PDB file of N, CA and C in Angstrom:
ATOM      1  N   MET A   1       5.886  23.725  18.178  1.00  0.00           N
ATOM      2  CA  MET A   1       5.280  24.247  19.439  1.00  0.00           C
ATOM      3  C   MET A   1       4.193  23.337  19.473  1.00  0.00           C
ATOM      4  N   PRO A   2       3.629  22.857  20.770  1.00  0.00           N
ATOM      5  CA  PRO A   2       2.431  22.007  20.734  1.00  0.00           C
ATOM      6  C   PRO A   2       1.288  22.854  20.358  1.00  0.00           C
ATOM      7  N   GLY A   3       0.169  22.210  19.890  1.00  0.00           N
ATOM      8  CA  GLY A   3      -1.149  22.691  19.740  1.00  0.00           C
ATOM      9  C   GLY A   3      -2.125  21.616  19.767  1.00  0.00           C
ATOM     10  N   ILE A   4      -3.418  22.116  19.883  1.00  0.00           N
ATOM     11  CA  ILE A   4      -4.437  21.456  19.841  1.00  0.00           C
ATOM     12  C   ILE A   4      -5.392  21.758  18.910  1.00  0.00           C
ATOM     13  N   GLY A   5      -6.225  20.671  18.234  1.00  0.00           N
ATOM     14  CA  GLY A   5      -7.085  20.915  16.921  1.00  0.00           C
ATOM     15  C   GLY A   5      -8.465  19.906  17.089  1.00  0.00           C
ATOM     16  N   ILE A   6      -9.683  20.516  16.957  1.00  0.00           N
ATOM     17  CA  ILE A   6     -10.768  19.517  17.163  1.00  0.00           C
ATOM     18  C   ILE A   6     -11.526  19.829  16.115  1.00  0.00           C
ATOM     19  N   ASP A   7     -12.289  19.013  15.449  1.00  0.00           N
ATOM     20  CA  ASP A   7     -13.084  19.335  14.157  1.00  0.00           C
ATOM     21  C   ASP A   7     -14.356  17.879  14.555  1.00  0.00           C
ATOM     22  N   ILE A   8     -15.286  18.441  13.837  1.00  0.00           N
ATOM     23  CA  ILE A   8     -16.774  17.654  14.066  1.00  0.00           C
ATOM     24  C   ILE A   8     -17.155  17.736  12.625  1.00  0.00           C
ATOM     25  N   ALA A   9     -17.684  16.583  12.291  1.00  0.00           N
ATOM     26  CA  ALA A   9     -18.371  16.649  10.696  1.00  0.00           C
ATOM     27  C   ALA A   9     -19.491  15.243  10.874  1.00  0.00           C
ATOM     28  N   GLU A  10     -20.446  15.946  10.074  1.00  0.00           N
ATOM     29  CA  GLU A  10     -21.873  15.242   9.716  1.00  0.00           C
ATOM     30  C   GLU A  10     -21.724  14.265   8.876  1.00  0.00           C
ATOM     31  N   VAL A  11     -22.232  13.433   9.593  1.00  0.00           N
ATOM     32  CA  VAL A  11     -21.648  11.572   8.921  1.00  0.00           C
ATOM     33  C   VAL A  11     -22.867  11.516   7.482  1.00  0.00           C
ATOM     34  N   LYS A  12     -23.935  12.145   7.504  1.00  0.00           N
ATOM     35  CA  LYS A  12     -24.571  12.277   6.295  1.00  0.00           C
ATOM     36  C   LYS A  12     -23.966  13.093   5.196  1.00  0.00           C
ATOM     37  N   ARG A  13     -23.006  13.644   5.331  1.00  0.00           N
ATOM     38  CA  ARG A  13     -22.050  14.194   4.126  1.00  0.00           C
ATOM     39  C   ARG A  13     -21.375  13.210   3.567  1.00  0.00           C
ATOM     40  N   PHE A  14     -21.021  12.393   3.997  1.00  0.00           N
ATOM     41  CA  PHE A  14     -19.948  11.170   3.654  1.00  0.00           C
ATOM     42  C   PHE A  14     -20.793   9.722   3.272  1.00  0.00           C
ATOM     43  N   ARG A  15     -22.112  10.031   2.771  1.00  0.00           N
ATOM     44  CA  ARG A  15     -22.799   9.103   2.393  1.00  0.00           C
ATOM     45  C   ARG A  15     -22.366   8.426   0.706  1.00  0.00           C
ATOM     46  N   ARG A  16     -22.579   9.576  -0.092  1.00  0.00           N
ATOM     47  CA  ARG A  16     -22.205   9.600  -1.653  1.00  0.00           C
ATOM     48  C   ARG A  16     -21.175  10.545  -1.722  1.00  0.00           C
ATOM     49  N   LEU A  17     -19.719   9.844  -1.748  1.00  0.00           N
ATOM     50  CA  LEU A  17     -18.687  10.524  -2.077  1.00  0.00           C
ATOM     51  C   LEU A  17     -18.269  10.022  -3.584  1.00  0.00           C
ATOM     52  N   SER A  18     -17.971  11.167  -4.265  1.00  0.00           N
ATOM     53  CA  SER A  18     -17.342  10.922  -5.684  1.00  0.00           C
ATOM     54  C   SER A  18     -15.618  10.350  -5.649  1.00  0.00           C
ATOM     55  N   ARG A  19     -15.388   9.462  -6.414  1.00  0.00           N
ATOM     56  CA  ARG A  19     -14.307   8.949  -6.805  1.00  0.00           C
ATOM     57  C   ARG A  19     -13.426  10.261  -6.362  1.00  0.00           C
ATOM     58  N   ARG A  20     -13.340  11.047  -7.382  1.00  0.00           N
ATOM     59  CA  ARG A  20     -12.551  12.306  -7.400  1.00  0.00           C
ATOM     60  C   ARG A  20     -12.207  12.827  -6.042  1.00  0.00           C
ATOM     61  N   PHE A  21     -13.111  13.069  -5.066  1.00  0.00           N
ATOM     62  CA  PHE A  21     -13.317  13.674  -3.420  1.00  0.00           C
ATOM     63  C   PHE A  21     -12.478  12.378  -3.132  1.00  0.00           C
ATOM     64  N   LEU A  22     -12.800  11.344  -3.088  1.00  0.00           N
ATOM     65  CA  LEU A  22     -11.823  10.257  -2.476  1.00  0.00           C
ATOM     66  C   LEU A  22     -10.316  10.441  -2.388  1.00  0.00           C
ATOM     67  N   ASN A  23     -10.122  10.612  -3.731  1.00  0.00           N
ATOM     68  CA  ASN A  23      -8.700  10.267  -4.173  1.00  0.00           C
ATOM     69  C   ASN A  23      -7.893  11.788  -3.815  1.00  0.00           C
ATOM     70  N   ARG A  24      -8.883  12.647  -3.937  1.00  0.00           N
ATOM     71  CA  ARG A  24      -8.277  14.081  -3.265  1.00  0.00           C
ATOM     72  C   ARG A  24      -7.903  13.919  -1.773  1.00  0.00           C
ATOM     73  N   VAL A  25      -8.686  13.716  -1.080  1.00  0.00           N
ATOM     74  CA  VAL A  25      -8.458  13.625   0.354  1.00  0.00           C
ATOM     75  C   VAL A  25      -8.136  12.766   1.135  1.00  0.00           C
ATOM     76  N   TYR A  26      -8.219  11.155   0.702  1.00  0.00           N
ATOM     77  CA  TYR A  26      -7.875   9.961   1.596  1.00  0.00           C
ATOM     78  C   TYR A  26      -6.736   9.122   0.713  1.00  0.00           C
ATOM     79  N   THR A  27      -5.988   8.193   1.343  1.00  0.00           N
ATOM     80  CA  THR A  27      -5.299   7.676   0.726  1.00  0.00           C
ATOM     81  C   THR A  27      -5.515   6.230   0.133  1.00  0.00           C
ATOM     82  N   ASP A  28      -5.113   5.474  -0.344  1.00  0.00           N
ATOM     83  CA  ASP A  28      -5.789   4.010  -0.785  1.00  0.00           C
ATOM     84  C   ASP A  28      -5.971   3.230   0.124  1.00  0.00           C
ATOM     85  N   GLU A  29      -5.028   3.679   1.098  1.00  0.00           N
ATOM     86  CA  GLU A  29      -5.360   2.417   2.146  1.00  0.00           C
ATOM     87  C   GLU A  29      -6.469   3.031   3.556  1.00  0.00           C
ATOM     88  N   GLU A  30      -6.840   3.983   3.413  1.00  0.00           N
ATOM     89  CA  GLU A  30      -7.894   4.692   4.235  1.00  0.00           C
ATOM     90  C   GLU A  30      -8.971   4.390   3.326  1.00  0.00           C
ATOM     91  N   ILE A  31      -8.878   4.466   1.914  1.00  0.00           N
ATOM     92  CA  ILE A  31     -10.179   4.165   1.264  1.00  0.00           C
ATOM     93  C   ILE A  31     -10.333   2.516   1.377  1.00  0.00           C
ATOM     94  N   ALA A  32      -9.615   1.933   1.442  1.00  0.00           N
ATOM     95  CA  ALA A  32      -9.907   0.459   1.853  1.00  0.00           C
ATOM     96  C   ALA A  32     -10.264   0.033   2.971  1.00  0.00           C
ATOM     97  N   TYR A  33      -9.955   0.819   4.207  1.00  0.00           N
ATOM     98  CA  TYR A  33     -10.565   0.635   5.405  1.00  0.00           C
ATOM     99  C   TYR A  33     -11.870   1.175   5.520  1.00  0.00           C
ATOM    100  N   CYS A  34     -12.075   2.234   5.330  1.00  0.00           N
ATOM    101  CA  CYS A  34     -13.452   2.864   5.198  1.00  0.00           C
ATOM    102  C   CYS A  34     -14.609   1.895   4.758  1.00  0.00           C
ATOM    103  N   ASN A  35     -14.264   1.404   3.517  1.00  0.00           N
ATOM    104  CA  ASN A  35     -14.911   0.364   2.392  1.00  0.00           C
ATOM    105  C   ASN A  35     -15.307  -0.956   3.128  1.00  0.00           C
ATOM    106  N   LYS A  36     -14.305  -1.065   3.968  1.00  0.00           N
ATOM    107  CA  LYS A  36     -14.437  -2.630   4.713  1.00  0.00           C
ATOM    108  C   LYS A  36     -15.485  -2.695   5.292  1.00  0.00           C
ATOM    109  N   SER A  37     -16.189  -1.523   6.122  1.00  0.00           N
ATOM    110  CA  SER A  37     -17.120  -1.262   6.895  1.00  0.00           C
ATOM    111  C   SER A  37     -18.547  -1.193   6.576  1.00  0.00           C
ATOM    112  N   SER A  38     -19.450  -1.687   7.150  1.00  0.00           N
ATOM    113  CA  SER A  38     -20.672  -1.722   6.928  1.00  0.00           C
ATOM    114  C   SER A  38     -21.590  -0.333   6.757  1.00  0.00           C
ATOM    115  N   ARG A  39     -20.719   0.625   7.516  1.00  0.00           N
ATOM    116  CA  ARG A  39     -20.767   1.964   7.262  1.00  0.00           C
ATOM    117  C   ARG A  39     -19.987   2.728   7.114  1.00  0.00           C
ATOM    118  N   PRO A  40     -19.452   2.618   5.941  1.00  0.00           N
ATOM    119  CA  PRO A  40     -18.129   3.401   5.506  1.00  0.00           C
ATOM    120  C   PRO A  40     -18.433   5.038   5.906  1.00  0.00           C
ATOM    121  N   GLU A  41     -19.369   5.676   5.433  1.00  0.00           N
ATOM    122  CA  GLU A  41     -19.756   6.989   5.850  1.00  0.00           C
ATOM    123  C   GLU A  41     -18.945   7.530   6.871  1.00  0.00           C
ATOM    124  N   MET A  42     -19.405   6.387   8.161  1.00  0.00           N
ATOM    125  CA  MET A  42     -18.827   7.185   9.550  1.00  0.00           C
ATOM    126  C   MET A  42     -17.217   6.916   9.734  1.00  0.00           C
ATOM    127  N   HIS A  43     -16.854   6.115   8.878  1.00  0.00           N
ATOM    128  CA  HIS A  43     -15.157   6.163   9.141  1.00  0.00           C
ATOM    129  C   HIS A  43     -14.739   7.187   8.287  1.00  0.00           C
ATOM    130  N   PHE A  44     -15.035   7.317   6.943  1.00  0.00           N
ATOM    131  CA  PHE A  44     -14.925   8.482   6.248  1.00  0.00           C
ATOM    132  C   PHE A  44     -14.979   9.888   6.890  1.00  0.00           C
ATOM    133  N   ALA A  45     -16.063   9.821   7.700  1.00  0.00           N
ATOM    134  CA  ALA A  45     -16.200  11.438   8.378  1.00  0.00           C
ATOM    135  C   ALA A  45     -15.090  11.470   9.491  1.00  0.00           C
ATOM    136  N   ALA A  46     -15.053  10.343  10.201  1.00  0.00           N
ATOM    137  CA  ALA A  46     -14.048  10.465  11.072  1.00  0.00           C
ATOM    138  C   ALA A  46     -12.711  10.735  11.015  1.00  0.00           C
ATOM    139  N   ARG A  47     -12.436   9.997   9.807  1.00  0.00           N
ATOM    140  CA  ARG A  47     -11.036  10.461   9.253  1.00  0.00           C
ATOM    141  C   ARG A  47     -10.799  11.774   8.697  1.00  0.00           C
ATOM    142  N   PHE A  48     -11.949  12.152   8.143  1.00  0.00           N
ATOM    143  CA  PHE A  48     -11.954  13.741   7.571  1.00  0.00           C
ATOM    144  C   PHE A  48     -11.995  15.013   8.726  1.00  0.00           C
ATOM    145  N   ALA A  49     -13.044  14.511   9.935  1.00  0.00           N
ATOM    146  CA  ALA A  49     -12.573  15.030  11.200  1.00  0.00           C
ATOM    147  C   ALA A  49     -10.933  15.068  11.591  1.00  0.00           C
ATOM    148  N   ALA A  50     -10.343  14.066  11.626  1.00  0.00           N
ATOM    149  CA  ALA A  50      -8.959  13.760  12.068  1.00  0.00           C
ATOM    150  C   ALA A  50      -8.069  14.571  11.179  1.00  0.00           C
ATOM    151  N   LYS A  51      -8.153  14.495   9.750  1.00  0.00           N
ATOM    152  CA  LYS A  51      -7.174  15.593   9.103  1.00  0.00           C
ATOM    153  C   LYS A  51      -7.550  17.001   9.168  1.00  0.00           C
ATOM    154  N   GLU A  52      -8.676  17.709   9.453  1.00  0.00           N
ATOM    155  CA  GLU A  52      -8.864  19.017   9.813  1.00  0.00           C
ATOM    156  C   GLU A  52      -8.283  19.097  11.258  1.00  0.00           C
ATOM    157  N   ALA A  53      -8.826  18.188  12.162  1.00  0.00           N
ATOM    158  CA  ALA A  53      -7.856  18.694  13.402  1.00  0.00           C
ATOM    159  C   ALA A  53      -6.537  18.674  13.366  1.00  0.00           C
ATOM    160  N   VAL A  54      -6.081  18.115  12.740  1.00  0.00           N
ATOM    161  CA  VAL A  54      -4.238  18.114  12.502  1.00  0.00           C
ATOM    162  C   VAL A  54      -4.088  19.462  12.030  1.00  0.00           C
ATOM    163  N   ILE A  55      -4.799  19.914  11.080  1.00  0.00           N
ATOM    164  CA  ILE A  55      -4.394  21.164  10.269  1.00  0.00           C
ATOM    165  C   ILE A  55      -4.680  22.528  11.531  1.00  0.00           C
ATOM    166  N   LYS A  56      -5.789  22.011  12.312  1.00  0.00           N
ATOM    167  CA  LYS A  56      -5.796  23.284  13.212  1.00  0.00           C
ATOM    168  C   LYS A  56      -4.885  23.159  14.246  1.00  0.00           C
ATOM    169  N   ALA A  57      -4.418  21.842  14.633  1.00  0.00           N
ATOM    170  CA  ALA A  57      -3.370  21.645  15.695  1.00  0.00           C
ATOM    171  C   ALA A  57      -1.717  22.045  15.588  1.00  0.00           C
ATOM    172  N   THR A  58      -1.531  21.991  14.347  1.00  0.00           N
ATOM    173  CA  THR A  58      -0.524  22.458  13.674  1.00  0.00           C
ATOM    174  C   THR A  58      -0.199  23.679  13.119  1.00  0.00           C
ATOM    175  N   THR A  59      -1.348  24.705  12.859  1.00  0.00           N
ATOM    176  CA  THR A  59      -1.764  25.684  12.212  1.00  0.00           C
ATOM    177  C   THR A  59      -1.128  26.013  10.836  1.00  0.00           C
ATOM    178  N   LYS A  60      -1.140  25.191  10.341  1.00  0.00           N
ATOM    179  CA  LYS A  60      -0.422  24.919   8.813  1.00  0.00           C
ATOM    180  C   LYS A  60      -1.563  25.069   7.814  1.00  0.00           C
ATOM    181  N   THR A  61      -1.855  25.682   6.985  1.00  0.00           N
ATOM    182  CA  THR A  61      -3.121  25.438   6.137  1.00  0.00           C
ATOM    183  C   THR A  61      -2.619  25.177   4.847  1.00  0.00           C
ATOM    184  N   ASP A  62      -1.490  24.867   4.381  1.00  0.00           N
ATOM    185  CA  ASP A  62      -0.777  24.378   3.348  1.00  0.00           C
ATOM    186  C   ASP A  62      -0.613  22.988   3.284  1.00  0.00           C
ATOM    187  N   ILE A  63      -1.109  22.228   4.079  1.00  0.00           N
ATOM    188  CA  ILE A  63      -1.069  20.675   4.105  1.00  0.00           C
ATOM    189  C   ILE A  63      -2.078  20.190   3.594  1.00  0.00           C
ATOM    190  N   ALA A  64      -1.938  19.138   2.215  1.00  0.00           N
ATOM    191  CA  ALA A  64      -3.007  18.784   1.556  1.00  0.00           C
ATOM    192  C   ALA A  64      -3.847  17.736   2.570  1.00  0.00           C
ATOM    193  N   LEU A  65      -4.714  17.414   2.530  1.00  0.00           N
ATOM    194  CA  LEU A  65      -5.452  16.661   3.212  1.00  0.00           C
ATOM    195  C   LEU A  65      -5.059  15.308   2.635  1.00  0.00           C
ATOM    196  N   LYS A  66      -4.702  14.681   2.010  1.00  0.00           N
ATOM    197  CA  LYS A  66      -4.173  13.454   1.451  1.00  0.00           C
ATOM    198  C   LYS A  66      -2.649  12.746   2.043  1.00  0.00           C
ATOM    199  N   ASP A  67      -2.164  14.251   2.356  1.00  0.00           N
ATOM    200  CA  ASP A  67      -0.701  13.853   2.879  1.00  0.00           C
ATOM    201  C   ASP A  67      -1.074  13.902   4.243  1.00  0.00           C
ATOM    202  N   ILE A  68      -1.727  13.867   4.969  1.00  0.00           N
ATOM    203  CA  ILE A  68      -2.232  13.574   6.401  1.00  0.00           C
ATOM    204  C   ILE A  68      -3.128  12.019   6.480  1.00  0.00           C
ATOM    205  N   TYR A  69      -2.523  11.430   7.201  1.00  0.00           N
ATOM    206  CA  TYR A  69      -3.061   9.703   6.953  1.00  0.00           C
ATOM    207  C   TYR A  69      -3.260   9.038   8.398  1.00  0.00           C
ATOM    208  N   VAL A  70      -4.655   8.715   8.445  1.00  0.00           N
ATOM    209  CA  VAL A  70      -5.014   7.988   9.647  1.00  0.00           C
ATOM    210  C   VAL A  70      -4.698   6.487   9.349  1.00  0.00           C
ATOM    211  N   GLN A  71      -4.177   5.799  10.480  1.00  0.00           N
ATOM    212  CA  GLN A  71      -4.268   4.159  10.554  1.00  0.00           C
ATOM    213  C   GLN A  71      -4.575   3.728  11.809  1.00  0.00           C
ATOM    214  N   ASN A  72      -4.784   2.410  11.966  1.00  0.00           N
ATOM    215  CA  ASN A  72      -5.177   1.987  13.426  1.00  0.00           C
ATOM    216  C   ASN A  72      -3.923   0.990  13.650  1.00  0.00           C
ATOM    217  N   ARG A  73      -3.707   1.314  15.111  1.00  0.00           N
ATOM    218  CA  ARG A  73      -2.616   0.327  15.754  1.00  0.00           C
ATOM    219  C   ARG A  73      -3.180  -1.293  15.512  1.00  0.00           C
ATOM    220  N   ALA A  74      -2.461  -2.505  15.908  1.00  0.00           N
ATOM    221  CA  ALA A  74      -3.314  -3.739  16.337  1.00  0.00           C
ATOM    222  C   ALA A  74      -4.052  -3.453  17.284  1.00  0.00           C
ATOM    223  N   SER A  75      -4.149  -2.898  18.041  1.00  0.00           N
ATOM    224  CA  SER A  75      -4.981  -2.669  19.180  1.00  0.00           C
ATOM    225  C   SER A  75      -6.508  -1.705  18.755  1.00  0.00           C
ATOM    226  N   GLY A  76      -6.377  -1.423  17.750  1.00  0.00           N
ATOM    227  CA  GLY A  76      -7.546  -0.514  17.277  1.00  0.00           C
ATOM    228  C   GLY A  76      -7.428   0.997  17.314  1.00  0.00           C
ATOM    229  N   ALA A  77      -6.279   1.540  18.203  1.00  0.00           N
ATOM    230  CA  ALA A  77      -6.059   2.926  18.523  1.00  0.00           C
ATOM    231  C   ALA A  77      -5.911   3.319  17.152  1.00  0.00           C
ATOM    232  N   PRO A  78      -6.221   4.947  16.906  1.00  0.00           N
ATOM    233  CA  PRO A  78      -5.972   5.545  15.865  1.00  0.00           C
ATOM    234  C   PRO A  78      -4.286   6.140  15.824  1.00  0.00           C
ATOM    235  N   GLU A  79      -3.823   6.130  14.828  1.00  0.00           N
ATOM    236  CA  GLU A  79      -2.521   6.931  14.976  1.00  0.00           C
ATOM    237  C   GLU A  79      -2.456   8.022  13.625  1.00  0.00           C
ATOM    238  N   VAL A  80      -1.956   8.993  13.548  1.00  0.00           N
ATOM    239  CA  VAL A  80      -1.992  10.045  12.510  1.00  0.00           C
ATOM    240  C   VAL A  80      -0.578  10.483  12.204  1.00  0.00           C
ATOM    241  N   PHE A  81      -0.387  10.686  10.725  1.00  0.00           N
ATOM    242  CA  PHE A  81       0.748  10.788  10.292  1.00  0.00           C
ATOM    243  C   PHE A  81       1.036  11.949   9.334  1.00  0.00           C
ATOM    244  N   ILE A  82       1.709  12.682   9.443  1.00  0.00           N
ATOM    245  CA  ILE A  82       1.947  13.567   7.982  1.00  0.00           C
ATOM    246  C   ILE A  82       3.049  13.093   6.944  1.00  0.00           C
ATOM    247  N   LYS A  83       2.870  13.012   5.544  1.00  0.00           N
ATOM    248  CA  LYS A  83       3.552  12.523   4.690  1.00  0.00           C
ATOM    249  C   LYS A  83       4.841  13.443   4.871  1.00  0.00           C
ATOM    250  N   GLY A  84       6.230  12.646   4.633  1.00  0.00           N
ATOM    251  CA  GLY A  84       7.452  13.515   4.989  1.00  0.00           C
ATOM    252  C   GLY A  84       7.800  14.464   6.265  1.00  0.00           C
ATOM    253  N   LYS A  85       6.790  14.157   7.380  1.00  0.00           N
ATOM    254  CA  LYS A  85       7.349  14.885   8.518  1.00  0.00           C
ATOM    255  C   LYS A  85       7.459  13.843   9.818  1.00  0.00           C
ATOM    256  N   LYS A  86       7.757  14.468  10.639  1.00  0.00           N
ATOM    257  CA  LYS A  86       8.362  13.573  11.750  1.00  0.00           C
ATOM    258  C   LYS A  86       7.502  13.780  12.844  1.00  0.00           C
ATOM    259  N   LYS A  87       6.489  14.936  12.722  1.00  0.00           N
ATOM    260  CA  LYS A  87       5.906  15.585  13.827  1.00  0.00           C
ATOM    261  C   LYS A  87       5.007  14.180  14.365  1.00  0.00           C
ATOM    262  N   LYS A  88       5.266  14.566  15.648  1.00  0.00           N
ATOM    263  CA  LYS A  88       4.065  13.102  16.774  1.00  0.00           C
ATOM    264  C   LYS A  88       2.855  13.759  17.118  1.00  0.00           C
ATOM    265  N   PHE A  89       1.914  13.171  17.298  1.00  0.00           N
ATOM    266  CA  PHE A  89       0.677  13.571  17.395  1.00  0.00           C
ATOM    267  C   PHE A  89      -0.237  12.507  18.545  1.00  0.00           C
ATOM    268  N   HIS A  90      -1.030  12.971  19.207  1.00  0.00           N
ATOM    269  CA  HIS A  90      -1.773  11.924  20.223  1.00  0.00           C
ATOM    270  C   HIS A  90      -3.374  12.494  19.403  1.00  0.00           C
ATOM    271  N   ILE A  91      -3.980  11.240  19.375  1.00  0.00           N
ATOM    272  CA  ILE A  91      -5.392  11.644  18.518  1.00  0.00           C
ATOM    273  C   ILE A  91      -6.329  10.912  19.111  1.00  0.00           C
ATOM    274  N   SER A  92      -7.735  11.376  19.029  1.00  0.00           N
ATOM    275  CA  SER A  92      -8.864  10.373  19.639  1.00  0.00           C
ATOM    276  C   SER A  92     -10.097  10.563  18.370  1.00  0.00           C
ATOM    277  N   ILE A  93     -10.592   9.909  18.385  1.00  0.00           N
ATOM    278  CA  ILE A  93     -11.688   9.935  17.215  1.00  0.00           C
ATOM    279  C   ILE A  93     -13.040   9.103  17.917  1.00  0.00           C
ATOM    280  N   SER A  94     -14.081   9.389  17.635  1.00  0.00           N
ATOM    281  CA  SER A  94     -15.230   9.045  18.008  1.00  0.00           C
ATOM    282  C   SER A  94     -16.231   9.423  16.957  1.00  0.00           C
ATOM    283  N   HIS A  95     -17.342   8.471  16.964  1.00  0.00           N
ATOM    284  CA  HIS A  95     -18.585   8.687  16.174  1.00  0.00           C
ATOM    285  C   HIS A  95     -19.563   8.356  16.411  1.00  0.00           C
ATOM    286  N   THR A  96     -20.791   8.814  16.118  1.00  0.00           N
ATOM    287  CA  THR A  96     -21.935   8.046  16.423  1.00  0.00           C
ATOM    288  C   THR A  96     -22.764   8.065  14.775  1.00  0.00           C
ATOM    289  N   LYS A  97     -24.135   7.622  14.901  1.00  0.00           N
ATOM    290  CA  LYS A  97     -24.496   7.318  13.402  1.00  0.00           C
ATOM    291  C   LYS A  97     -24.645   8.709  12.799  1.00  0.00           C
ATOM    292  N   ASP A  98     -24.708   9.760  13.539  1.00  0.00           N
ATOM    293  CA  ASP A  98     -24.797  11.140  12.705  1.00  0.00           C
ATOM    294  C   ASP A  98     -23.850  12.077  12.900  1.00  0.00           C
ATOM    295  N   ILE A  99     -22.837  11.744  13.634  1.00  0.00           N
ATOM    296  CA  ILE A  99     -21.469  12.887  13.765  1.00  0.00           C
ATOM    297  C   ILE A  99     -20.075  12.320  14.041  1.00  0.00           C
ATOM    298  N   ALA A 100     -19.205  12.691  13.557  1.00  0.00           N
ATOM    299  CA  ALA A 100     -17.943  12.031  14.004  1.00  0.00           C
ATOM    300  C   ALA A 100     -17.209  13.174  14.688  1.00  0.00           C
ATOM    301  N   VAL A 101     -16.588  13.055  15.555  1.00  0.00           N
ATOM    302  CA  VAL A 101     -15.400  14.281  16.063  1.00  0.00           C
ATOM    303  C   VAL A 101     -13.727  13.922  16.157  1.00  0.00           C
ATOM    304  N   ALA A 102     -13.064  14.594  16.050  1.00  0.00           N
ATOM    305  CA  ALA A 102     -11.455  14.111  16.233  1.00  0.00           C
ATOM    306  C   ALA A 102     -10.682  15.273  16.913  1.00  0.00           C
ATOM    307  N   VAL A 103     -10.265  14.677  18.060  1.00  0.00           N
ATOM    308  CA  VAL A 103      -9.183  15.673  19.058  1.00  0.00           C
ATOM    309  C   VAL A 103      -7.918  15.521  18.425  1.00  0.00           C
ATOM    310  N   VAL A 104      -6.987  16.250  18.265  1.00  0.00           N
ATOM    311  CA  VAL A 104      -5.516  16.063  18.045  1.00  0.00           C
ATOM    312  C   VAL A 104      -4.490  17.128  18.900  1.00  0.00           C
ATOM    313  N   ILE A 105      -3.631  16.491  19.159  1.00  0.00           N
ATOM    314  CA  ILE A 105      -2.483  17.241  19.992  1.00  0.00           C
ATOM    315  C   ILE A 105      -1.357  17.163  19.292  1.00  0.00           C
ATOM    316  N   SER A 106      -0.658  18.005  19.006  1.00  0.00           N
ATOM    317  CA  SER A 106       0.501  18.036  17.935  1.00  0.00           C
ATOM    318  C   SER A 106       1.656  18.137  19.322  1.00  0.00           C
ATOM    319  N   LEU A 107       2.750  17.128  19.162  1.00  0.00           N
ATOM    320  CA  LEU A 107       3.628  17.543  20.201  1.00  0.00           C
ATOM    321  C   LEU A 107       4.881  18.332  19.665  1.00  0.00           C
TER     322      LEU A 107
END
């Protein structure tokens, strides 16, 4: 059944993240991608918002955040996957220096 989810995250909450939190929420590839940026907190916040939006779009609360992963296509557009699932999504992510937002439509 199609669904929609939206989430917003404050960037400042992602400035100082513990290794434990990072490893519980993000894949190694997501951590590497975010840390390549001069403002990694914006990317961590955006990916966190995307993961939360996926949960809302699927209405499944038993999905581990780390099993939801966001990667970028060659064009730079984000795409999202759930480990072990073939579910398809449309995703839009945006951020400013203060907030990150994600909208996900599950197909």
